[in-house]
Coordinates of C-alpha atoms and ligand atoms in Angstrom, one line a residue:
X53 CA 133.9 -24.0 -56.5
X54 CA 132.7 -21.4 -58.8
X55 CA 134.2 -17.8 -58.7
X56 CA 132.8 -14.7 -60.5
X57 CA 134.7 -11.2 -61.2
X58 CA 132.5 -8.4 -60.8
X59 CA 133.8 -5.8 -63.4
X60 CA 133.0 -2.8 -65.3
X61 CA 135.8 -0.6 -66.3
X62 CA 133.7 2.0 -65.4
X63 CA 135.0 3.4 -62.1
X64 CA 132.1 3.9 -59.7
X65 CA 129.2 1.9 -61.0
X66 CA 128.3 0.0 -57.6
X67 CA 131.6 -3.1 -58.4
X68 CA 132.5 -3.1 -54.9
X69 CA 129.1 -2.5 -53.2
X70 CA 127.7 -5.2 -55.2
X71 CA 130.6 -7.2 -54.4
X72 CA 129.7 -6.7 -50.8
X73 CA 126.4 -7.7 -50.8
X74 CA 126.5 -11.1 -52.7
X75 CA 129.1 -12.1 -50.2
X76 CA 127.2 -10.9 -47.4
X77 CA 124.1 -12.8 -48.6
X78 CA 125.8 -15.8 -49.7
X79 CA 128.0 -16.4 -46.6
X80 CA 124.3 -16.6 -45.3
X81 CA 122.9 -19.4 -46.7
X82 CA 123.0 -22.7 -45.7
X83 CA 123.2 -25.7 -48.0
X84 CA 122.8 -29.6 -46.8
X85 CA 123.5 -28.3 -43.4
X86 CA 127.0 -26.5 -43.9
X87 CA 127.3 -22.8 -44.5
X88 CA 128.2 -21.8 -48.0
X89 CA 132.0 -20.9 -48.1
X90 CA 132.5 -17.9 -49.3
X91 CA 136.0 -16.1 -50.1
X92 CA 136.5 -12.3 -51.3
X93 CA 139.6 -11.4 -53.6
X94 CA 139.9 -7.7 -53.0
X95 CA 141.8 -7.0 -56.5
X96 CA 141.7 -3.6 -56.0
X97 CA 144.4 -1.5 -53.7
X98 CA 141.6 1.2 -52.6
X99 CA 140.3 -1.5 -50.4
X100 CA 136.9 -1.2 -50.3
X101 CA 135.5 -4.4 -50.2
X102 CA 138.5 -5.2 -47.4
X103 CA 137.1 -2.3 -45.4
X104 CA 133.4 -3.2 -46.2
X105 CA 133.9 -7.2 -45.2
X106 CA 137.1 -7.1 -42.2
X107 CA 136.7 -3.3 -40.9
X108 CA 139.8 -0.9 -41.6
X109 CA 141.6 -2.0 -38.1
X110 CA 141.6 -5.6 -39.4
X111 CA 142.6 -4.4 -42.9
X112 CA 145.0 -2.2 -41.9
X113 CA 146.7 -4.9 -39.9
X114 CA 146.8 -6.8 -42.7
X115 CA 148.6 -4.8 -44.7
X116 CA 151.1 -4.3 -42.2
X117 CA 151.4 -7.9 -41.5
X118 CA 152.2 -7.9 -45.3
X119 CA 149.8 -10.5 -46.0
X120 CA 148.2 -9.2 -49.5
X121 CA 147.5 -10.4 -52.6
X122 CA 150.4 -8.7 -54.5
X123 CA 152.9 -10.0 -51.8
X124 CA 151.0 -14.1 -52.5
X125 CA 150.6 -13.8 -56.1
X126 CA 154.6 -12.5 -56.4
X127 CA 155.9 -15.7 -54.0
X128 CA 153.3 -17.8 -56.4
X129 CA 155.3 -16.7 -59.4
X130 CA 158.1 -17.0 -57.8
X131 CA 157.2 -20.9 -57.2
X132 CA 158.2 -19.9 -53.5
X133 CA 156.8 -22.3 -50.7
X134 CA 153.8 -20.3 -49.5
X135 CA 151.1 -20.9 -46.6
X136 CA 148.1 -19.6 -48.7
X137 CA 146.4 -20.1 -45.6
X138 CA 148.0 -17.1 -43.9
X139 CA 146.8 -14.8 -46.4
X140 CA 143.0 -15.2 -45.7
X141 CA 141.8 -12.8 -43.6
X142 CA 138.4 -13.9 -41.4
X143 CA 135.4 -11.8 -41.4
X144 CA 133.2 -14.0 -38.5
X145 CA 130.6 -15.1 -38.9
X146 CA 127.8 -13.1 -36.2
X147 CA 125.6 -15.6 -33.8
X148 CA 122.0 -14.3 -34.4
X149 CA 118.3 -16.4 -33.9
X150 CA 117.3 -17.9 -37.0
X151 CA 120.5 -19.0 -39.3
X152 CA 118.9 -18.0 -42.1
X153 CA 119.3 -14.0 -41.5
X154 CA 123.1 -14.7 -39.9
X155 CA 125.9 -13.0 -41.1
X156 CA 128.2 -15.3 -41.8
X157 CA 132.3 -16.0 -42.0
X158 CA 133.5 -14.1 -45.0
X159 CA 137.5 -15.1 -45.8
X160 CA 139.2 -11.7 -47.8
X161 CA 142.1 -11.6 -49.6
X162 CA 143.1 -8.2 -49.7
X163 CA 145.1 -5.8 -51.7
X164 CA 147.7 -2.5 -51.8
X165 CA 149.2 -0.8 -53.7
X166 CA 152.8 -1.6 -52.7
X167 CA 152.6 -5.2 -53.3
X168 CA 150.2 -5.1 -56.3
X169 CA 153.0 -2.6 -57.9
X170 CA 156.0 -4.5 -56.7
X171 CA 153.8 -7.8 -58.8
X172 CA 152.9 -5.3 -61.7
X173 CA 156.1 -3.8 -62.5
X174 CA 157.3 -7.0 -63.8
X175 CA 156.7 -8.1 -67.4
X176 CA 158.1 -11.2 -66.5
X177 CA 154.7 -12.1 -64.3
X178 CA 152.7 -14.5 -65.8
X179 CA 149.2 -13.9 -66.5
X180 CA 148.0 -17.5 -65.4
X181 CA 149.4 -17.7 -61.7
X182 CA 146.3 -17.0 -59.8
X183 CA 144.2 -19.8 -61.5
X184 CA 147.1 -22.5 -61.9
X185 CA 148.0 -21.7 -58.2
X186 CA 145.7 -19.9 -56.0
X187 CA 142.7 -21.5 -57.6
X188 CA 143.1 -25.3 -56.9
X189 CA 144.1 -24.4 -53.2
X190 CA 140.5 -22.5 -52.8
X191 CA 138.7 -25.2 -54.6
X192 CA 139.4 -27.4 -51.7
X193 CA 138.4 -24.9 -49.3
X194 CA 135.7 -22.7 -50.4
X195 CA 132.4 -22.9 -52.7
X196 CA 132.1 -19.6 -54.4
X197 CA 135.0 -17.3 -55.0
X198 CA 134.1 -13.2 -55.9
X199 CA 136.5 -10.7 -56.9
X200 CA 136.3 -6.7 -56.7
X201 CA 138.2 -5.1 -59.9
X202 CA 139.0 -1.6 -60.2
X203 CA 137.9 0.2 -62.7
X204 CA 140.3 1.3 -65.1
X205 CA 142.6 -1.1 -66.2
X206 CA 144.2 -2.4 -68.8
X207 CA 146.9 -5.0 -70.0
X208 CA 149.4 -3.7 -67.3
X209 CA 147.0 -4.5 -64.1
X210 CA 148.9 -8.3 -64.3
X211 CA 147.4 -8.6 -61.1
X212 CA 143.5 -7.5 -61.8
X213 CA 144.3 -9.6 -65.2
X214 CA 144.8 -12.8 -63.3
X215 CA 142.0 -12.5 -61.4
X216 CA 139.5 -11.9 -64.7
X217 CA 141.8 -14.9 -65.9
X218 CA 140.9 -17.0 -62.8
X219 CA 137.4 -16.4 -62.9
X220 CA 134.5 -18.4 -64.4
X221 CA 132.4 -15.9 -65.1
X222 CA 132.0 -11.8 -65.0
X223 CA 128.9 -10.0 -63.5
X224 CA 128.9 -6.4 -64.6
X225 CA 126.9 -3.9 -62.8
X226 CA 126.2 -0.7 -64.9
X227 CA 124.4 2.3 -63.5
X228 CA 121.5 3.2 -66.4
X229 CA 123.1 6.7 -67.6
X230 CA 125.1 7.2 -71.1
X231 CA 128.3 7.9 -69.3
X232 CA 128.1 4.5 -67.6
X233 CA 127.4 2.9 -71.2
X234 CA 130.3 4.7 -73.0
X235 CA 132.9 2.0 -70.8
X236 CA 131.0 -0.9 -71.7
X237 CA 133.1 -1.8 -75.3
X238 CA 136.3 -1.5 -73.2
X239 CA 134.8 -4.0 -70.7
X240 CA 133.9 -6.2 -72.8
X241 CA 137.3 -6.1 -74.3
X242 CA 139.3 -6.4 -71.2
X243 CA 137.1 -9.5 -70.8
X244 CA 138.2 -11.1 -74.4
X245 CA 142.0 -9.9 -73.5
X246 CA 141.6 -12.1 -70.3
X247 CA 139.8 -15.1 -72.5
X248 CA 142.8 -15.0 -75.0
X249 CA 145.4 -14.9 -72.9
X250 CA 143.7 -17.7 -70.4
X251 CA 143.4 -19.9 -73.8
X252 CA 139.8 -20.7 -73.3
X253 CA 136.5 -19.5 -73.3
X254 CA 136.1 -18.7 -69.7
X255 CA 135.2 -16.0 -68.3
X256 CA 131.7 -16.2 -69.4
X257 CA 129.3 -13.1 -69.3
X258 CA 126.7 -13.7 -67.1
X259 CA 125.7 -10.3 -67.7
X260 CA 125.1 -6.5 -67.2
X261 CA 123.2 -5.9 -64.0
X262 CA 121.7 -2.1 -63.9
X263 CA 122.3 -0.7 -60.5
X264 CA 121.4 2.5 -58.6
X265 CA 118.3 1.3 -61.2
X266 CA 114.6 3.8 -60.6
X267 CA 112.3 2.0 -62.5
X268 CA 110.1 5.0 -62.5
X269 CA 112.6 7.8 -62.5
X270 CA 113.2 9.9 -66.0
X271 CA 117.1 8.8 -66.6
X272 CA 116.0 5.4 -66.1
X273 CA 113.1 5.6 -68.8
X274 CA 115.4 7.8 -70.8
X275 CA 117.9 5.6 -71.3
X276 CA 117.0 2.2 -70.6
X277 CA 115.8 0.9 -74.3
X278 CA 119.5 2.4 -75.3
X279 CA 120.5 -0.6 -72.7
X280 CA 119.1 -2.8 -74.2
X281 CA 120.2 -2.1 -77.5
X282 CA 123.5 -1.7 -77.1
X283 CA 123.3 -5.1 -74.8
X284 CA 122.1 -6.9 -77.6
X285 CA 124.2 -5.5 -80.3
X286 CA 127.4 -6.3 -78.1
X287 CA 125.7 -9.0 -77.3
X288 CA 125.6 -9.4 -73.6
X289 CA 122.6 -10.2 -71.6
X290 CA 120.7 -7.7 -68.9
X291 CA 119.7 -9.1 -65.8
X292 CA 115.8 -9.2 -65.3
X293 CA 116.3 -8.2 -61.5
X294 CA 117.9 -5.1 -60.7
X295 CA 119.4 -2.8 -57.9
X296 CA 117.6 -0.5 -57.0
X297 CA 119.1 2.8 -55.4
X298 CA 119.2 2.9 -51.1
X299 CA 120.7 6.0 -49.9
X300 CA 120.7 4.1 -46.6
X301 CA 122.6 1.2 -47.6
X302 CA 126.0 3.1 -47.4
X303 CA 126.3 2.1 -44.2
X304 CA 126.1 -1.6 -44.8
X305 CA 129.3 -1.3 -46.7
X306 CA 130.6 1.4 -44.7
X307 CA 132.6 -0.8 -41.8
X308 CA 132.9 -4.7 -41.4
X309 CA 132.5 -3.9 -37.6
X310 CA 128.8 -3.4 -37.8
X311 CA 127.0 -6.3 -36.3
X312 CA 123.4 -7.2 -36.6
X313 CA 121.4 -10.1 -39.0
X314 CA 121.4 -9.6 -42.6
X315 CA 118.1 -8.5 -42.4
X316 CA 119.0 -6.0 -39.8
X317 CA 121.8 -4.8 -41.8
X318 CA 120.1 -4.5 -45.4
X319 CA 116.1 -4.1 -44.5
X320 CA 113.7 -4.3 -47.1
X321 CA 116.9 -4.4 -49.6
X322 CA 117.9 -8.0 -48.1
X323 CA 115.3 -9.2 -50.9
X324 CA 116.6 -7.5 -53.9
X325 CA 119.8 -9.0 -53.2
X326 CA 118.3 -12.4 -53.0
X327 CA 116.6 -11.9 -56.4
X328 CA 120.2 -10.9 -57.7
X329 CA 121.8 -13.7 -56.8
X330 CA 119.2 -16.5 -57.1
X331 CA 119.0 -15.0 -61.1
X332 CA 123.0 -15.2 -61.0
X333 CA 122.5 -18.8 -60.0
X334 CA 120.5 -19.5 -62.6
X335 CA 122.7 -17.9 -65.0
X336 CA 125.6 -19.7 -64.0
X337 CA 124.0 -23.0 -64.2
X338 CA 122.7 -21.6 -67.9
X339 CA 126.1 -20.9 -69.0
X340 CA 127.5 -24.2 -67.7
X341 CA 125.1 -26.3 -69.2
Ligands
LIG674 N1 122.4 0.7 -55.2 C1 123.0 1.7 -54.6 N2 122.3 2.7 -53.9 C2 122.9 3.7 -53.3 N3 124.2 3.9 -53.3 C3 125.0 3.0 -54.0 C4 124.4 1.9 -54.7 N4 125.4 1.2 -55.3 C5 126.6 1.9 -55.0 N5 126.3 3.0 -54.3 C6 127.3 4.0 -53.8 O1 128.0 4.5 -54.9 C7 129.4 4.7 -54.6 C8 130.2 3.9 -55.6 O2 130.0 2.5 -55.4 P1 131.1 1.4 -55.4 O3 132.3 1.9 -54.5 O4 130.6 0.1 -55.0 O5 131.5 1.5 -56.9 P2 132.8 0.8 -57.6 O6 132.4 0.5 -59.0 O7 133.4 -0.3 -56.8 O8 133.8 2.0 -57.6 P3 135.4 2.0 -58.0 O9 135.5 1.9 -59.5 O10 135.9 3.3 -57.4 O11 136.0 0.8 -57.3 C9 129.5 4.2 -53.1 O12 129.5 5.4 -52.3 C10 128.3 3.3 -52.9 O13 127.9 3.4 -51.5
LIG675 MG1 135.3 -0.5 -56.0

């Protein structure tokens, strides 16, 4: 099992969207005849990804049902009997021709802000719970793990901390404007504060990924060689492939009702996606040696 954060503390940079889309597109692939397992940790309480992935009906009955990260991850701490089991919520998987364009089954753990507070206000929590005790139960049942931060955070988000904490490596979109930049220092902070406090070296940086990226526009020429330098001088890579901007792909993430092939769902922006996540692979495997 591998799991990657996607985090920028930059609010509004494409986290959840991007989240979105490398579940979608992973949950599609088959490998040696099984489907690639694929489970979403929705860290953050505004529920986008949850919506995105399960639909709000599904999300919202969720939340009622009390089955949300917050609630597990308290009960975890607590070193309560738990059926983790309970708390994944199934997106299905949709029958279409030709499995490689299916959507497929998408398991989300999802978030509010009720439980996450009730997990937060304690000091006491422990920073380590979601890798020592979520982790090991996913590694038997999933292959890839990706989490949606919120932007924003900072050494009081216990709950967004275990998650960086429980993650093997970090993929952070940026949008190519000096405003998205400014955040980057206190990213890559949060992700040493995570690092420390896990005891290791993990997570890893696999690297910026520009987003809402116009090759040919002016802010992308403007500002893109500042990218790079300041990439380099914090020393963080930049992914060669990049997202472009679709106006029309608001809708993919809009409702997890939509039905429809990847293909069907994401048009011509099916293959930028691919290139993202095949370069992530790569990455990953770089990074692990
Ligand atoms: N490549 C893109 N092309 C067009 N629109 C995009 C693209 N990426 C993201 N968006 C849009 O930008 C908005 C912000 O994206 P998103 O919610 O994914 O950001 P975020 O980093 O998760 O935000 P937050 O910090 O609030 O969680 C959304 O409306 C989304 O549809
Ligand atoms: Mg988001």
């Amino acid at each position: 099992m591998y799991a990657i954060a996607i985090y920028n503390n930059k609010g509004g940079v494409g986290k959840s969207t991007l989240t979105v889309f490398m579940a979608d597109f992973l949950a599609s692939l088959v490998i040696r005849d099984r489907p690639l397992r694929v489970v979403v940790l929705d860290l953050d309480p505004q529920g986008s990804c949850g919506t995105a992935l399960l639909g709000q009906d599904t999300l919202e009955e969720a939340r009622r049902s009390g089955l949300t990260l917050g609630d597990l991850a308290r009960r975890l701490d607590a070193g309560q009997p738990v059926a983790i089991e309970n708390y994944l919520h199934r997106r299905p998987a949709t029958p279409v021709k030709g499995r490689a364009t299916a959507i497929g089954e998408v398991a989300v753990l999802v978030s509010d802000k009720a439980s996450g507070f009730a997990f937060e206000v304690n000091p006491l929590h422990r920073l380590t719970t979601l890798r020592e005790k979520l982790r090991p139960f996913l590694a038997t049942r999933c292959d890839i793990v990706l989490m949606d931060l919120p932007g924003n955070i900072d050494e009081r988000n216990l709950l967004a901390v275990n998650g960086l904490i429980m993650s093997d490596s970090v993929i952070t979109p940026v949008e190519v404007s000096r405003f998205s930049l400014e955040a980057l220092p206190n990213t890559l902070e949060m992700i040493r504060y995570a690092r420390e406090r896990g005891g290791g070296e993990r997570p890893f940086c696999l690297g910026m990924l520009l987003n809402r990226a116009d090759k040919r526009g002016q802010q992308y020429q403007r500002n893109i060689g500042q990218v790079h330098a300041l990439a380099e001088r914090l020393g963080i890579p930049v992914f060669e492939n990049v997202l472009p901007n679709a106006q029309t792909l608001t809708a993919a993430t809009d409702d997890g009702s939509l039905a429809g092939s990847l293909r069907e769902r994401y048009g011509h922006y099916h293959a930028h996606v691919k290139a993202v996540v095949i370069e992530a692979f790569r990455r990953w495997n770089a990074v692990e040696g």
